[in-house]
Structures are given as C-alpha cells and as structure tokens.
Coordinates of C-alpha atoms in Angstrom, one line a residue:
M55 CA 59.6 131.3 48.2
K56 CA 62.0 132.8 50.7
K57 CA 60.0 131.9 53.7
S58 CA 59.4 128.3 52.6
S59 CA 63.2 127.9 51.8
I60 CA 64.1 129.2 55.3
V61 CA 61.6 126.8 56.9
L62 CA 62.9 123.9 54.8
L63 CA 66.6 124.8 55.7
A64 CA 65.6 125.0 59.4
I65 CA 64.0 121.5 59.2
I66 CA 67.0 120.1 57.5
A67 CA 69.3 121.6 60.0
I68 CA 67.2 120.2 62.9
V69 CA 67.2 116.7 61.3
V70 CA 71.0 116.9 60.7
I71 CA 71.6 118.0 64.4
I72 CA 69.4 115.3 65.8
G73 CA 70.9 112.7 63.5
G74 CA 74.4 113.8 64.5
M75 CA 73.5 113.5 68.2
L76 CA 72.0 110.0 67.7
I77 CA 75.1 108.9 65.8
S78 CA 77.4 110.4 68.5
S79 CA 75.4 108.8 71.3
Y80 CA 75.4 105.4 69.5
N81 CA 79.1 105.5 68.9
G82 CA 79.7 106.5 72.5
M83 CA 77.8 103.4 73.7
I84 CA 79.7 101.2 71.3
S85 CA 83.0 102.6 72.5
K86 CA 82.0 101.9 76.1
R87 CA 81.0 98.3 75.2
E88 CA 84.3 97.8 73.5
S89 CA 86.0 99.0 76.6
V90 CA 84.1 96.4 78.7
D91 CA 85.2 93.7 76.2
T92 CA 88.8 94.9 76.4
Q93 CA 88.8 94.9 80.2
Y94 CA 87.2 91.4 80.2
S95 CA 90.0 90.2 77.9
N96 CA 92.6 91.7 80.2
L97 CA 91.0 90.0 83.2
D98 CA 90.7 86.7 81.3
T99 CA 94.4 87.0 80.5
Q100 CA 95.3 87.3 84.2
L101 CA 93.1 84.4 85.1
Q102 CA 94.8 82.3 82.4
R103 CA 98.2 83.3 83.8
R104 CA 97.1 82.2 87.2
A105 CA 95.8 78.9 85.9
D106 CA 99.1 78.3 84.0
L107 CA 101.1 78.8 87.2
I108 CA 99.0 76.4 89.3
P109 CA 100.2 73.1 87.8
N110 CA 103.8 74.0 88.5
L111 CA 102.9 74.9 92.1
V112 CA 100.9 71.7 92.5
N113 CA 103.8 69.6 91.2
T114 CA 106.2 71.4 93.5
V115 CA 103.9 70.7 96.5
K116 CA 103.4 67.0 95.4
G117 CA 107.2 66.6 95.6
Y118 CA 107.2 67.4 99.3
T119 CA 103.8 66.0 100.4
N120 CA 102.5 62.6 99.8
H121 CA 99.3 62.5 101.7
E122 CA 97.7 65.8 100.8
T123 CA 96.0 64.5 97.7
E124 CA 92.5 65.9 98.6
V125 CA 93.8 69.5 98.6
I126 CA 95.7 69.0 95.4
K127 CA 92.7 67.4 93.8
N128 CA 90.5 70.3 94.8
I129 CA 93.0 72.7 93.2
T130 CA 93.1 70.7 90.0
D131 CA 89.3 70.5 89.8
A132 CA 88.9 74.2 90.5
R133 CA 91.5 75.1 87.9
A134 CA 89.6 72.9 85.4
K135 CA 86.4 74.7 86.2
L136 CA 88.1 78.1 85.6
M137 CA 89.5 77.0 82.3
G138 CA 86.0 75.7 81.2
A139 CA 84.1 78.8 82.3
N140 CA 82.6 81.0 79.6
T141 CA 80.7 83.8 81.1
A142 CA 81.8 86.5 83.6
Q143 CA 79.7 84.9 86.3
E144 CA 81.0 81.4 85.7
K145 CA 84.6 82.7 85.7
A146 CA 83.9 84.6 89.0
N147 CA 82.5 81.5 90.6
A148 CA 85.3 79.3 89.4
N149 CA 87.9 81.9 90.5
D150 CA 86.3 82.0 94.0
E151 CA 86.5 78.2 94.2
L152 CA 90.2 78.2 93.0
T153 CA 91.0 80.9 95.6
S154 CA 89.5 78.8 98.3
A155 CA 91.4 75.8 97.2
L156 CA 94.7 77.7 97.1
N157 CA 93.9 79.1 100.6
A158 CA 93.6 75.5 101.8
L159 CA 96.9 74.7 100.2
N160 CA 98.6 77.6 102.1
V161 CA 97.3 76.1 105.3
V162 CA 98.8 72.7 104.3
I163 CA 102.1 74.2 103.3
E164 CA 102.6 75.6 106.9
N165 CA 103.2 72.0 108.0
Y166 CA 106.1 71.5 105.5
P167 CA 109.1 73.7 106.4
D168 CA 111.3 72.2 103.7
L169 CA 108.7 73.1 101.1
K170 CA 108.4 76.7 102.4
S171 CA 112.2 77.1 102.0
S172 CA 112.3 75.6 98.5
A173 CA 113.5 78.2 96.0
N174 CA 111.2 76.7 93.4
Y175 CA 108.2 77.0 95.7
I176 CA 109.2 80.6 96.8
N177 CA 109.5 81.7 93.1
L178 CA 106.1 80.2 92.2
S179 CA 104.5 81.7 95.3
D180 CA 105.8 85.1 94.4
E181 CA 104.6 84.7 90.8
L182 CA 101.2 83.7 92.1
A183 CA 101.0 86.6 94.5
G184 CA 101.9 89.0 91.8
T185 CA 99.3 87.4 89.5
E186 CA 96.7 87.7 92.3
N187 CA 97.4 91.5 92.4
R188 CA 97.1 91.7 88.7
I189 CA 93.8 89.9 88.8
A190 CA 92.5 92.3 91.5
T191 CA 93.5 95.3 89.3
A192 CA 92.0 93.7 86.2
R193 CA 88.8 92.9 88.0
R194 CA 88.5 96.4 89.3
D195 CA 89.2 97.9 85.8
Y196 CA 86.6 95.5 84.3
N197 CA 83.9 96.3 86.8
E198 CA 84.6 100.1 86.3
A199 CA 84.2 99.7 82.5
V200 CA 80.9 97.7 83.1
R201 CA 79.7 100.5 85.4
V202 CA 80.4 103.2 82.8
Y203 CA 78.8 101.2 80.0
N204 CA 75.7 100.2 82.0
T205 CA 75.2 103.8 83.2
A206 CA 75.5 105.0 79.6
I207 CA 72.9 102.6 78.2
I208 CA 70.3 103.2 80.9
K209 CA 70.4 107.0 80.6
F210 CA 67.8 108.8 78.5
P211 CA 67.9 109.0 75.4
N212 CA 70.6 106.4 75.2
N213 CA 68.2 103.8 76.6
I214 CA 66.0 104.1 73.5
L215 CA 69.0 103.6 71.2
A216 CA 70.3 100.8 73.3
G217 CA 67.0 99.0 73.1
M218 CA 66.7 99.6 69.3
F219 CA 70.2 98.2 68.7
G220 CA 70.0 95.3 71.3
L221 CA 72.7 96.7 73.6
E222 CA 72.3 94.9 76.9
K223 CA 73.7 95.5 80.3
A224 CA 77.1 93.8 81.0
T225 CA 77.7 91.6 84.0
Y226 CA 79.9 92.5 86.8
F227 CA 82.7 90.2 87.9
E228 CA 81.6 89.7 91.5
A229 CA 82.6 87.3 94.3
S230 CA 80.1 84.7 95.3
E231 CA 78.9 84.4 98.8
S232 CA 80.9 81.1 99.3
S233 CA 84.2 82.9 98.6
K234 CA 83.7 84.9 101.8
E235 CA 83.9 81.7 103.9
V236 CA 87.3 80.7 105.4
P237 CA 88.4 77.3 104.1
S238 CA 88.7 74.5 106.6
V239 CA 91.4 71.9 106.4
N240 CA 91.3 68.8 108.4
F241 CA 94.6 66.8 109.1
D242 CA 92.9 63.6 110.4

C-alpha cells in the first residue's frame, strides 16, 4: 500500500504542478491582453483630445481666411472619419488622413501673418502640438503592449492555451503608406 500511495501522491503532485503552470500561463496572457486594451484606451483618449481641439482651430482659421474652404473641409471630413473609426486600423488610417489635412492647413497658415500672431491660434497650436506628442507616446506604448501580448500568445505552450481560449493576436497601430506622402496645397 505504501508504494501505491507514493505513486498516487506523485501523480497528484504532477497534476497540481501542471495545472498551476497552465493557470499561471493563462492569467499572464489575460494580463497582457488587458494591458493592450488599456493602452488602446489611452491612445483613443489622446485621439479624442486631438479631435476635440480641431473644431476650435478650424473656427479660428475660418475667422482669418475666407477662401480656404477646401482645406477646412478636408480637416472636417478627416476628423469625422476619426470619430467614426472603430478598429485600430481604421483609427490609424483616419489619424493619418487627419495629420495630412492638418499639414496642409499649416502650409495655408503661412500665408496669413495676422493669424500666425493671433493669441488664440498660438494657444490652440501649442495644445495641438502637445497632443501630437501625447499621441506619439500613447501609440508607442500601445504598440509595445501589442508586441508583448502577441509574443506571449505565440510562444509554446501558451499558443495551445491561446487557441483553446480564443485569444487572437492584437493589431498594431501603424501608419499607412499614404501618410508618408507630403501633402500638396495649390493656391490657384
């Protein structure tokens, strides 16, 4: 009876150890997924902050410019796309489009010295520049959380658990190819 009791205790110990390792592994993956969600929320907050600043900037520019309606319309449309985006990729694409539209606005603003010296415009520009920095930081933090999570769920034996529990790879927040193009502004 002693020998069978020892074998039974050894089997129970092995099962408990393996079960503990699986639980620990699963909990680690869930923690990493939660980190991805948290960083996405932080990024989304900064994108929202940027979107909230843009109407004030557009209205300030409208007060000084009367014939730059196309640039202002592009900004308004791009902002609407950002507000309506749901996935990380949609937000990335909309963000790139908004950045391009804002770059075109900066080119237009160079032609209006009174606007450039307006205290309201200067304050909004500073706020927007600070928000752009926050977005860059939030984007980097989000992509790092995605990298850590994706690495965790593809490593063995986590990949087996991830498959069993339906944990899928997260999407990076990447710039589209079109965001690398310099915007062109025509003053005809």
